[in-house]
Tab-separated table of C-alpha atoms in Angstrom:
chain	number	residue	atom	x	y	z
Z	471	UNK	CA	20.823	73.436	-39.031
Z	472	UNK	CA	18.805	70.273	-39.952
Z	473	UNK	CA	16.410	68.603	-37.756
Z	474	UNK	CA	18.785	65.577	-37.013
Z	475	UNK	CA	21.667	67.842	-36.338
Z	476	UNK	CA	19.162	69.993	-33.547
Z	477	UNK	CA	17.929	66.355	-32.234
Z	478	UNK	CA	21.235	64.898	-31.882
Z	479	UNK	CA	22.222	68.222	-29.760
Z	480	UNK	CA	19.148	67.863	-27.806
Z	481	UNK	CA	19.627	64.566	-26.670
Z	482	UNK	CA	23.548	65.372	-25.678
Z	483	UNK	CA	22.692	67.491	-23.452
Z	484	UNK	CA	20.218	65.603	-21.459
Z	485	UNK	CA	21.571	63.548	-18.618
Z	486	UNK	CA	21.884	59.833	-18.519
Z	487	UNK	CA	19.134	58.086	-16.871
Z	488	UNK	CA	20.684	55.834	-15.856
Z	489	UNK	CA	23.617	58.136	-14.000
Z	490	UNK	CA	20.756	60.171	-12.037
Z	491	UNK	CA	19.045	56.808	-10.917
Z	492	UNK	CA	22.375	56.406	-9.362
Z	493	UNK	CA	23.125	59.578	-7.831
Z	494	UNK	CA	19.648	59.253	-6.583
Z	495	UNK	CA	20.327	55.670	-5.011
Z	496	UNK	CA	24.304	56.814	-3.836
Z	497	UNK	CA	22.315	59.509	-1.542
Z	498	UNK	CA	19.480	57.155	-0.118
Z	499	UNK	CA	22.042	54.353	0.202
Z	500	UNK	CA	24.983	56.994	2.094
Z	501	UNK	CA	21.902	57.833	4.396
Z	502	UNK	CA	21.280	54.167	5.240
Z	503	UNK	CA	25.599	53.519	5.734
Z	504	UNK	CA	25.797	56.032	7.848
Z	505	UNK	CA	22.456	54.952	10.064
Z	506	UNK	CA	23.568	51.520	10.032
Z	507	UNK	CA	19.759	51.058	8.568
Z	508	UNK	CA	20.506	47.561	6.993
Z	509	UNK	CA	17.978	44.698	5.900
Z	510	UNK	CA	16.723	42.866	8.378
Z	511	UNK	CA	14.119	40.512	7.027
Z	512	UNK	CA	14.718	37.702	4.557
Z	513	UNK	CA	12.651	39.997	1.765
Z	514	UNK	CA	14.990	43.178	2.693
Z	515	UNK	CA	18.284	41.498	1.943
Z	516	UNK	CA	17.016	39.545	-0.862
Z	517	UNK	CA	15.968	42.611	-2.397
Z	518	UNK	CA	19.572	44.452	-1.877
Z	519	UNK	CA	21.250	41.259	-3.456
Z	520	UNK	CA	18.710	41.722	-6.227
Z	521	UNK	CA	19.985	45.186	-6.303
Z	522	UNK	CA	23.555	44.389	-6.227
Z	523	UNK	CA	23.704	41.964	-9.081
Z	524	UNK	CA	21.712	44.277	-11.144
Z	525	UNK	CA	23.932	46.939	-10.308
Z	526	UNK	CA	27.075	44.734	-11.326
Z	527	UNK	CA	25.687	44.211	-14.929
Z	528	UNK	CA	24.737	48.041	-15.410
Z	529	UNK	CA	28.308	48.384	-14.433
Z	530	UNK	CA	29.642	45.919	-17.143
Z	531	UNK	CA	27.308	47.340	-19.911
Z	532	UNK	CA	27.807	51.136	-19.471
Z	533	UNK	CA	30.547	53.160	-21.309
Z	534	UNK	CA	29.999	56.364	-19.723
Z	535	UNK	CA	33.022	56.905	-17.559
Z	536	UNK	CA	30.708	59.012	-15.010
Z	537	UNK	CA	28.128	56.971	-14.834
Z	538	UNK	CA	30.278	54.159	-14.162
Z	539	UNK	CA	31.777	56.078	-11.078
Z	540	UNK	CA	28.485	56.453	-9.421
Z	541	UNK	CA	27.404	52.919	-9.948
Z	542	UNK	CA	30.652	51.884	-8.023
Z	543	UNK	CA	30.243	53.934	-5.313
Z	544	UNK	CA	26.865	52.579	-5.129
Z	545	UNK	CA	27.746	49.304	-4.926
Z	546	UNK	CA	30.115	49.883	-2.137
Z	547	UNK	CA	27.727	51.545	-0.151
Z	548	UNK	CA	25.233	48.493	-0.618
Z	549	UNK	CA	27.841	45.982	-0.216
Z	550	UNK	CA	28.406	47.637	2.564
Z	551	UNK	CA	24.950	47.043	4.346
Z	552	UNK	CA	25.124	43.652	3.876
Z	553	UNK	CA	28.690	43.117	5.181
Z	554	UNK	CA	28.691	40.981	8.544
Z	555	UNK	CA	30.442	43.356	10.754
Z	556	UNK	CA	27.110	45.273	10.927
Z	557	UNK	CA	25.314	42.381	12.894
Z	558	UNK	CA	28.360	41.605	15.038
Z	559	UNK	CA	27.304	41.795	18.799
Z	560	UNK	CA	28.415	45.175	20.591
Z	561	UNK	CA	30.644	42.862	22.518
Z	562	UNK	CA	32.531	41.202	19.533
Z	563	UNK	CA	32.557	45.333	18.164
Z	564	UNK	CA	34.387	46.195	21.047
Z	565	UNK	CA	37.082	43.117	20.634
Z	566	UNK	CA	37.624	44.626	17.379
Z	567	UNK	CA	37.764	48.291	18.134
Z	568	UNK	CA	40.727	47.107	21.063
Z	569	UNK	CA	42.782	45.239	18.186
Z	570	UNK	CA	42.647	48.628	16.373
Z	571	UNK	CA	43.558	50.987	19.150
Z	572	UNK	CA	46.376	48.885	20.489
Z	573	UNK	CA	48.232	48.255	17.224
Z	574	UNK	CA	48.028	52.073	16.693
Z	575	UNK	CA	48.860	53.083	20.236
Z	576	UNK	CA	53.080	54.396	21.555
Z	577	UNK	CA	54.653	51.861	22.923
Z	578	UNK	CA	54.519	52.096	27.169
Z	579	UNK	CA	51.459	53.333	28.040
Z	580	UNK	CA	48.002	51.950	26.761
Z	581	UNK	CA	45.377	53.370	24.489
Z	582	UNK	CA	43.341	56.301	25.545
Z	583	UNK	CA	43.128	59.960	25.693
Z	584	UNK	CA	45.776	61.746	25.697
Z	585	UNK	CA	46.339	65.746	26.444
Z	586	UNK	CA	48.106	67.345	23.630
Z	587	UNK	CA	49.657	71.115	23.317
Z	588	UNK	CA	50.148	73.144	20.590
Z	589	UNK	CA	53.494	72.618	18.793
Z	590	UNK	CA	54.064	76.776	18.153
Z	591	UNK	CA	53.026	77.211	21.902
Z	592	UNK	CA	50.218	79.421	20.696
Z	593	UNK	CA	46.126	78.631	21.236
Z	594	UNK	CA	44.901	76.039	23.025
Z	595	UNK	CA	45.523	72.615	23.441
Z	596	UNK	CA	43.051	69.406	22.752
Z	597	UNK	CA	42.316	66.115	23.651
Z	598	UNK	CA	43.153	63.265	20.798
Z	599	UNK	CA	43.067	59.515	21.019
Z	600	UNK	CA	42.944	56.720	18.746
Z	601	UNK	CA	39.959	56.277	20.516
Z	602	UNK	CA	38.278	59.244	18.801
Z	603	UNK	CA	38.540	57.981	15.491
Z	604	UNK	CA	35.826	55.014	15.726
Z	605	UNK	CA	33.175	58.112	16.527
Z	606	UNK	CA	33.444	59.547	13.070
Z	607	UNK	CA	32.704	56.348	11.252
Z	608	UNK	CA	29.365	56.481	11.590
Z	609	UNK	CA	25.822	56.863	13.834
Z	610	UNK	CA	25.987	53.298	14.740
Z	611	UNK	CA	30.054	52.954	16.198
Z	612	UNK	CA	29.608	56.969	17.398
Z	613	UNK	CA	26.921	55.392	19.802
Z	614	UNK	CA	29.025	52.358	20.696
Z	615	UNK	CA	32.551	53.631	21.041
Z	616	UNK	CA	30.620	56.279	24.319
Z	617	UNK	CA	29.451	53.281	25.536
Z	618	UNK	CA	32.591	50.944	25.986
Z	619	UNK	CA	34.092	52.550	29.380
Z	620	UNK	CA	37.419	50.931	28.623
Z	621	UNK	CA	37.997	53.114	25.774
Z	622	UNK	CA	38.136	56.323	28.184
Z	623	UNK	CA	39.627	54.944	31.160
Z	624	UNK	CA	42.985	55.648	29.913
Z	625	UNK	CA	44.477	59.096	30.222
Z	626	UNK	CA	47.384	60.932	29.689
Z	627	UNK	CA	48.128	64.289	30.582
Z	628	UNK	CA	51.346	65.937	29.794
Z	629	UNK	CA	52.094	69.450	30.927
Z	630	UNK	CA	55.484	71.457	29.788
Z	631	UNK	CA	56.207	74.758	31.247
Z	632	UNK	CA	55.633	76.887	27.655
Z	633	UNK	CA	52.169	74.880	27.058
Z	634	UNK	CA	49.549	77.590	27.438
Z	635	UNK	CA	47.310	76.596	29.960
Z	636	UNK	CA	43.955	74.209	29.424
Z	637	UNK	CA	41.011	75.822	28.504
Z	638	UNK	CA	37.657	75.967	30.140
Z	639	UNK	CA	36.316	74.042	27.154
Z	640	UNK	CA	38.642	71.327	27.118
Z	641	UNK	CA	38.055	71.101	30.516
Z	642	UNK	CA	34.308	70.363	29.953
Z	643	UNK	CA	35.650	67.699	27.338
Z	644	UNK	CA	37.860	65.965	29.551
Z	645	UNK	CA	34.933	65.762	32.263
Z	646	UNK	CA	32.667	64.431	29.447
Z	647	UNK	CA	35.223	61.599	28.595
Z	648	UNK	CA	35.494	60.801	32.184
Z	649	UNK	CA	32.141	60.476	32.676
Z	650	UNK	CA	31.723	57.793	29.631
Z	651	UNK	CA	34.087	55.815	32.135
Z	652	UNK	CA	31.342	54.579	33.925
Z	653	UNK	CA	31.066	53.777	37.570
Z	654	UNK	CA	33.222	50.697	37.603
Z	655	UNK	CA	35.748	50.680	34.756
Z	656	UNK	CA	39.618	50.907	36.326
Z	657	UNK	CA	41.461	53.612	35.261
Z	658	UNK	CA	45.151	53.854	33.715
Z	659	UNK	CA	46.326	57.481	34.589
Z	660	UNK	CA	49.634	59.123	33.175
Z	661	UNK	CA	50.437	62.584	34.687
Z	662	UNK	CA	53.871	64.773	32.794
Z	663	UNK	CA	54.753	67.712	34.612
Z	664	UNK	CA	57.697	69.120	32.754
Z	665	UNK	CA	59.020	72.466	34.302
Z	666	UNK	CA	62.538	73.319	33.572
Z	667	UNK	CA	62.286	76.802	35.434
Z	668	UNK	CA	61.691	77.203	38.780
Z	669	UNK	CA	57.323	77.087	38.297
Z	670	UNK	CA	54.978	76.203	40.006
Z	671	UNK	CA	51.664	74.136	38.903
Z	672	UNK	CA	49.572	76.684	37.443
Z	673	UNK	CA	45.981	76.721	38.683
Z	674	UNK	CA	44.641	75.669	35.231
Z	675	UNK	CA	46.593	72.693	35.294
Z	676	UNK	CA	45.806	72.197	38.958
Z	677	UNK	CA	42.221	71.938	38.230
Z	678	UNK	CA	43.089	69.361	35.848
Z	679	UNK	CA	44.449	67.218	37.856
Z	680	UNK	CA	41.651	67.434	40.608
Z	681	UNK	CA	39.310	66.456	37.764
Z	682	UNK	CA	41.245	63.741	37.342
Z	683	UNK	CA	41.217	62.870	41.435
Z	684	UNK	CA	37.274	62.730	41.775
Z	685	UNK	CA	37.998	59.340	39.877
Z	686	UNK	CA	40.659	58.231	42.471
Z	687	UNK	CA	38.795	55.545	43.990
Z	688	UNK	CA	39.221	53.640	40.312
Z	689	UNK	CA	42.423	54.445	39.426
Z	690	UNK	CA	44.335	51.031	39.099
Z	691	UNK	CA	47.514	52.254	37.273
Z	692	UNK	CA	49.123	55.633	37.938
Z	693	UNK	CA	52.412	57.007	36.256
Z	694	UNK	CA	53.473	60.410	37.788
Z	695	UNK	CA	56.419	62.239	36.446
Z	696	UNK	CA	57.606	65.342	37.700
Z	697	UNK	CA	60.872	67.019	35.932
Z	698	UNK	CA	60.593	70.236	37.770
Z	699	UNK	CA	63.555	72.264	39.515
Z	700	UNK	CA	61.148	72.550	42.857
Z	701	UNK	CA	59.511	70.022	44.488
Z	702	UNK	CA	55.653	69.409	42.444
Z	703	UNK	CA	55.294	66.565	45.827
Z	704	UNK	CA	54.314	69.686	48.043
Z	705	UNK	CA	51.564	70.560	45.756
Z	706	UNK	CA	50.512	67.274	44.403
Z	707	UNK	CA	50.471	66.106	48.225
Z	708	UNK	CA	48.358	68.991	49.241
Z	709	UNK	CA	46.146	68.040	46.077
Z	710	UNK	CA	46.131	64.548	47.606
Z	711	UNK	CA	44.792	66.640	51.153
Z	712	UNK	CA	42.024	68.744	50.036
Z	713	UNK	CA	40.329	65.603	48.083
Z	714	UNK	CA	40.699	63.147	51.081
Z	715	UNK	CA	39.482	65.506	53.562
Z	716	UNK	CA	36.318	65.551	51.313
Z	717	UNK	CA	35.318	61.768	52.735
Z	718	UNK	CA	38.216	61.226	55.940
Z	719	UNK	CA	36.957	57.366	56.401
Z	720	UNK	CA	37.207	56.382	52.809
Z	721	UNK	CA	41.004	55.630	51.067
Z	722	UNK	CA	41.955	58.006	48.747
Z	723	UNK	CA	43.393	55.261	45.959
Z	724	UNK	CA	41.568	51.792	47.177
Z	725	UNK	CA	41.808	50.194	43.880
Z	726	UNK	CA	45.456	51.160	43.050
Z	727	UNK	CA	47.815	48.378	42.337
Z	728	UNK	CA	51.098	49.471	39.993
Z	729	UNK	CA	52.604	53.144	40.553
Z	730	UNK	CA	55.539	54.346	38.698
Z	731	UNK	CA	57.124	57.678	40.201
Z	732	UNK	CA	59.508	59.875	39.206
Z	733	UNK	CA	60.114	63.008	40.984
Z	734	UNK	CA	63.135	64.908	39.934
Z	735	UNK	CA	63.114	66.653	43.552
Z	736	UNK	CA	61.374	64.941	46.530
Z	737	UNK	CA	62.456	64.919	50.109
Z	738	UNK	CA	62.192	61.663	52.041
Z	739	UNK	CA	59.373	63.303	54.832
Z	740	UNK	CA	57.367	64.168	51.358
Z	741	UNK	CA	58.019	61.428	49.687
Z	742	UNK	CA	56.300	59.408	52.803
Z	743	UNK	CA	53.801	61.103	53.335
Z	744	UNK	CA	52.867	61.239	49.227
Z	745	UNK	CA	52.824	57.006	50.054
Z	746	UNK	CA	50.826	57.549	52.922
Z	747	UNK	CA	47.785	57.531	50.572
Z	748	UNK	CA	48.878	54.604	48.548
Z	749	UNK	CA	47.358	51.422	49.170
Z	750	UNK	CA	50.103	48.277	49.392
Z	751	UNK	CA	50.883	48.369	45.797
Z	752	UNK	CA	51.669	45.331	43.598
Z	753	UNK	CA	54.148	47.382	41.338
Z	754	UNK	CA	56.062	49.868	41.929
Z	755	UNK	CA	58.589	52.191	40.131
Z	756	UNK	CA	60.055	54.779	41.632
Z	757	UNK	CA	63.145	57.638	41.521
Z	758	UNK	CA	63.958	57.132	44.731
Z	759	UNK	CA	63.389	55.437	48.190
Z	760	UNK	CA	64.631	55.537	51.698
Z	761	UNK	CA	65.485	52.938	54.136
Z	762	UNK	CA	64.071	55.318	56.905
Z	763	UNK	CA	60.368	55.239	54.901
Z	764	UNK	CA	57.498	53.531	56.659
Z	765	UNK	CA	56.051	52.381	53.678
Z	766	UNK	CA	53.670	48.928	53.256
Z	767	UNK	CA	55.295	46.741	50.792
Z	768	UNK	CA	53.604	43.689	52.059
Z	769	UNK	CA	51.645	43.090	48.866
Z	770	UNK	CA	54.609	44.715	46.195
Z	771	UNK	CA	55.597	42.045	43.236
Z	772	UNK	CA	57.680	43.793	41.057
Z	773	UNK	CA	59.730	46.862	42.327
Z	774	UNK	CA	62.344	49.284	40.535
Z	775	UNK	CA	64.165	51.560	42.374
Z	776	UNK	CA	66.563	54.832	40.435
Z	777	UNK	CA	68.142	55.667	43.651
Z	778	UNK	CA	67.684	53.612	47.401
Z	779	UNK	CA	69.031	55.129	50.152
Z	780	UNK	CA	69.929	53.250	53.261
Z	781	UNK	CA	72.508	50.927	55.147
Z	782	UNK	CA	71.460	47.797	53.569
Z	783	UNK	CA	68.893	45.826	51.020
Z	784	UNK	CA	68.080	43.689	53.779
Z	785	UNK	CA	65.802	46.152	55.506
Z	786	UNK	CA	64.162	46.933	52.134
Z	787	UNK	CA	63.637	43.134	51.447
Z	788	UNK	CA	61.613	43.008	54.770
Z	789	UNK	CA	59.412	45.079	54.008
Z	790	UNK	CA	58.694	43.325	50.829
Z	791	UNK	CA	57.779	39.528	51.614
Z	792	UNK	CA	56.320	38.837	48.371
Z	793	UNK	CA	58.800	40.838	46.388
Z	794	UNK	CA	59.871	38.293	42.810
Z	795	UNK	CA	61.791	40.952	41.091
Z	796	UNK	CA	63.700	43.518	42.273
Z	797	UNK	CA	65.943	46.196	40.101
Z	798	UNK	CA	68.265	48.688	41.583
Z	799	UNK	CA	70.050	51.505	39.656
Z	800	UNK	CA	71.999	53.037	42.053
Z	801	UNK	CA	72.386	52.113	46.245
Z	802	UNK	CA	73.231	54.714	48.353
Z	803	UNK	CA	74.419	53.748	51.560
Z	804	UNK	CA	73.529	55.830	54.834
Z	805	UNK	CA	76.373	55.817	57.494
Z	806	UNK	CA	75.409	54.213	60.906
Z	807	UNK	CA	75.673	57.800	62.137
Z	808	UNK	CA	73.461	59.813	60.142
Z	809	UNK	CA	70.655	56.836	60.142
Z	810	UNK	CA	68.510	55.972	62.927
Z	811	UNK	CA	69.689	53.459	65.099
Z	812	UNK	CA	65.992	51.928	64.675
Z	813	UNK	CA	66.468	51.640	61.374
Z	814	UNK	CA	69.338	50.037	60.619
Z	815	UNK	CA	68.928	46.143	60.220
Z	816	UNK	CA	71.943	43.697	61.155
Z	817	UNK	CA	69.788	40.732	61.153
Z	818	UNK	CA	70.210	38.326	58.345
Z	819	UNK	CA	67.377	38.154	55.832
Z	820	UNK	CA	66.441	35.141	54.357
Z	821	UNK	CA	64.214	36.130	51.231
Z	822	UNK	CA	61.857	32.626	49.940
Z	823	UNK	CA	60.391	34.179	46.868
Z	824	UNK	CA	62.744	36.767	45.161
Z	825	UNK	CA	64.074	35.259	41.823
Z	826	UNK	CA	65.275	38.085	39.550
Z	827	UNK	CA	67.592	41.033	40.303
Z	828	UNK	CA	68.591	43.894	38.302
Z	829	UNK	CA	71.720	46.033	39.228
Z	830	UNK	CA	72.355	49.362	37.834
Z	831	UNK	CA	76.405	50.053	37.107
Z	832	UNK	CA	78.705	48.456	39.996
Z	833	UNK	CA	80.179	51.991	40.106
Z	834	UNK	CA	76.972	53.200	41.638
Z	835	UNK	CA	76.559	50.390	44.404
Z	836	UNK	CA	78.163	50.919	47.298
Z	837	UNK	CA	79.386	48.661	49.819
Z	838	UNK	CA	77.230	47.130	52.166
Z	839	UNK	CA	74.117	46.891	49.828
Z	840	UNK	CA	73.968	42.721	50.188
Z	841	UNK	CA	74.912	42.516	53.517
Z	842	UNK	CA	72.754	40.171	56.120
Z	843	UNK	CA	71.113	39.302	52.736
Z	844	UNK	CA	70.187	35.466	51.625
Z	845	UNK	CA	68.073	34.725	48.239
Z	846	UNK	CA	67.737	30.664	48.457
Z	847	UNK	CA	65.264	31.409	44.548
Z	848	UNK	CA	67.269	33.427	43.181
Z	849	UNK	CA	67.340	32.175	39.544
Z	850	UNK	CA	68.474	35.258	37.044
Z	851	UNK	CA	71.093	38.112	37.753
Z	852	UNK	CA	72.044	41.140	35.332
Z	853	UNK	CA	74.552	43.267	36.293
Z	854	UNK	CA	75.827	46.409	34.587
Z	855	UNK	CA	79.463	47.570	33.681
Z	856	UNK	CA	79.419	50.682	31.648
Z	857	UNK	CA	82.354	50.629	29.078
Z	858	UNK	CA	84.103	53.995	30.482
Z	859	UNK	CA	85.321	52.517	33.419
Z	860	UNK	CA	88.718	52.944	33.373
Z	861	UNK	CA	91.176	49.894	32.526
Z	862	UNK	CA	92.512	49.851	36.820
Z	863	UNK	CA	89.667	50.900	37.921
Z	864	UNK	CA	87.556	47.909	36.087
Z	865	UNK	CA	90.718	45.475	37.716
Z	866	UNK	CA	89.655	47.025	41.436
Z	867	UNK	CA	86.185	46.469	41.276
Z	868	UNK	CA	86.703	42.453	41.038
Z	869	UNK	CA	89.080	42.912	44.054
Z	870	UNK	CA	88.091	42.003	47.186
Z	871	UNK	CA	85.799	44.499	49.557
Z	872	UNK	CA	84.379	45.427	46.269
Z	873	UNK	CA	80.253	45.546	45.721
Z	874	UNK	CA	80.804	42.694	43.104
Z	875	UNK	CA	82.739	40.657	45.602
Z	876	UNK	CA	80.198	41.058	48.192
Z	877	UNK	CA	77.638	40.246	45.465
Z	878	UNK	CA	79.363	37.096	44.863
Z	879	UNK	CA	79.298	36.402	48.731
Z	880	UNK	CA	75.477	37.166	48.748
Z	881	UNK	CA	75.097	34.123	46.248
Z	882	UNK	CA	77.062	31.731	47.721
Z	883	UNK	CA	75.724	31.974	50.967
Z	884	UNK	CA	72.288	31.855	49.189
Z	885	UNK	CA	73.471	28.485	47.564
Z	886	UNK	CA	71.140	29.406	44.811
Z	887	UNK	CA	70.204	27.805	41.300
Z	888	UNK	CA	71.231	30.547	39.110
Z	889	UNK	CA	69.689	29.806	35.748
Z	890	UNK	CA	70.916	32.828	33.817
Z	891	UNK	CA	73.542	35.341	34.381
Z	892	UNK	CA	73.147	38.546	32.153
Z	893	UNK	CA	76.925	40.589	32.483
Z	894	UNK	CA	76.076	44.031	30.593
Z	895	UNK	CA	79.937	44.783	29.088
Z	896	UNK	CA	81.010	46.992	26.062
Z	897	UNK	CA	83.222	45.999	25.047
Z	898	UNK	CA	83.113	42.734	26.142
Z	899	UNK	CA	86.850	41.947	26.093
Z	900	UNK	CA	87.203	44.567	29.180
Z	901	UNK	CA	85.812	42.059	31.429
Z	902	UNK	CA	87.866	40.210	34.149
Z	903	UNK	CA	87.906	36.101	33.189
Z	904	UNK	CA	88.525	35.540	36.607
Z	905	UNK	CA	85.224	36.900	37.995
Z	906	UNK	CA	82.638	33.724	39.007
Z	907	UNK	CA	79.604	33.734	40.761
Z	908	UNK	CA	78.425	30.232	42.677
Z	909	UNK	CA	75.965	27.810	41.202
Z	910	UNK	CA	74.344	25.632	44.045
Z	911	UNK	CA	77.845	26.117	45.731
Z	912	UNK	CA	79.548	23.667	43.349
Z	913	UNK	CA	79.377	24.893	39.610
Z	914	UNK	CA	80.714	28.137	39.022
Z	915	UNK	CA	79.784	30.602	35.952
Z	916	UNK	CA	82.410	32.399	34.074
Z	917	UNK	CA	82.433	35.805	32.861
């Protein structure tokens, strides 16, 4: 072999200089990225811009395919340093990080943690969260994401009867994300309990839930859902017990303002005393609800109601002075014999600030819901008609002694301004055209 032939060799197999400068600078710079070490004097970033334009032409000049891949991802990483999202305050950071979490959160509930099983059944089950994803960026957002309380004040906890049962360790995890909550952040809490056998709560889950309660004082939005075949309100309730008996003079929920409840099975004496630890609520949504419950309402906005139980909506509407929107799916009325003569209300109630009602199916309305009822601001009606009512049976319901009729009565002696009238038909051709509700007692709307 000649001399050129052995130097030409030689020098092929040495490595470019220039590609280990860069692997050298890709490790120190990765180092820095994921630090958040960047510049901070005038001389430090003039000397990475130095080092980025110099990069640039290395890039343009080399042929080297390799070499050209680690000058690249060197320049990224440097670009990087100097982008201005790295010297954004913490609290512009954080206005960022929510813009993230709620375009990737499920519609309903808001962004947080969130309880997940395994899909097989098998193992254990974790905690996930969009939330999660800003610690594993890098040093710099894994120390701010901890530190933003409203990331972790939102949890949601679903429990089916197969799940296997939480473990000790996720346990410990849920009390850690808790605890990043702070001492003042509200908290949004979600609880699933979805039994289709006749279970009970299992003591894992139980404990759960009171780790969950030793954060009742903040909880400002609770959704409880319980799908079971036995009644979860004797447990939850007793759950409720133990952790107020802990501190007697001190409310149980003081900073609780919108419930939504939905409890498969729930007796009306349970269902009371459950409310009993409720402060006066500015939302509610509930399965059910009984005339006879002694429930404050003074406070209550918005309410939705699956199934109400009584002799009328009147007594319901006194309880709720500042009620604007009301939604009823089904009305169940009590007779006069089988309801406390206390109870039932024959006095006419004149409501000032209720302007929107909902009405489930007129099938599911009985008579007497809108007696001794006036709504002077009542502005916006919907009112379902499911499509398999039956062609004589759809002609009775517009008759008179009806729950439509007496709706109509409701609004004209309310001489209201309705504004909108939603009819909920399919087809729409199986309506009545001679159905009308009253507009200020002169103009009438046709359906």
């Amino acid at each position: 072999m000649s001399s050129d032939a052995k130097s030409t060799s030689v020098e092929s197999s040495q490595p470019d200089p220039l590609l280990l400068a860069y692997q050298k600078d890709y490790t120190k710079t990765l180092t820095k990225v994921r630090s958040n070490d960047i510049p901070g004097s005038s001389g430090e970033k003039a000397e990475l811009h130095a080092y980025v334009v110099r990069a640039c032409k290395d890039f343009d000049s080399c042929a080297e395919d390799t070499t050209r891949t680690h000058i690249s991802k060197t320049l990224e990483l440097q670009e990087s340093l100097l982008a201005p999202i790295r010297i954004l305050p913490s609290e512009i950071l954080y206005e960022i990080f929510q813009l993230v979490v709620r375009t990737s959160s499920r519609p309903g509930f808001e962004p947080g943690i969130r309880y997940v099983a395994p899909k097989n059944c098998m193992g254990n089950g974790k905690l996930c969260g969009t939330d999660f994803l800003f610690t594993w960026v890098c040093v710099w957002w894994r120390n701010e994401a901890p530190s933003q309380p409203a990331f972790w004040s939102c949890i949601d906890v679903r429990f089916r009867h197969r799940d296997p049962h939480p473990s000790f360790e996720m346990l410990e995890f849920l009390k850690q994300c808790i605890s990043r909550t702070g001492s003042y952040a509200p908290m949004n809490i979600r609880i699933d309990l979805d039994y289709s056998n006749n279970q009970t709560i299992a003591p894992a889950r139980l404990r759960v839930l009171e780790t969950l309660l030793e954060r009742a004082d903040r909880w400002r939005t609770l959704t409880l859902n319980a799908y079971g075949r036995l009644d979860f309100s004797l447990q939850i309730i007793n759950l409720f017990d133990a952790n107020h008996a802990r501190a007697p003079s001190v409310p149980l929920f003081p900073a609780l303002e919108d419930l939504m409840l939905t409890l498969r099975r729930c007796d009306p004496p349970s269902l009371e005393r459950m409310f009993h630890y409720f402060p006066p609520l500015q939302s509610l949504d509930t399965s059910a609800l009984f005339e006879t419950d002694t429930v404050n309402f003074e406070l209550l906005l918005k309410l939705r109601v699956r199934v109400y139980t009584g002799h009328s909506l009147a007594g319901l509407l006194r309880k709720c002075p500042s009620l604007k929107y009301l939604k009823v799916s089904c009305f169940t009325s009590q007779h006069r014999s089988t309801l406390a003569t206390s109870f039932i209300d024959t006095n006419v109630i004149s409501h000032p600030l209720l302007s929107r009602i909902e009405m489930g199916s007129v099938r599911n309305i009985h008579l007497g819901a809108w007696s001794f009822v006036c709504l002077p601001s009542l502005t916006q009606l919907d009112v379902s008609l499911y499509a398999t009512i039956p062609e004589r049976e759809l002609e009775e319901i517009f008759e008179l002694g009806t729950p439509l009729t007496e709706l109509r009565e409701m609004i004209e002696r309310s001489r209201c301004t309705l504004e909108k009238v939603n009819l909920n038909i399919d087809p729409p051709n199986t309506i009545a055209p001679g159905l009308a509700l009253v507009h200020s007692g002169t103009a009438w709307f046709i359906f």
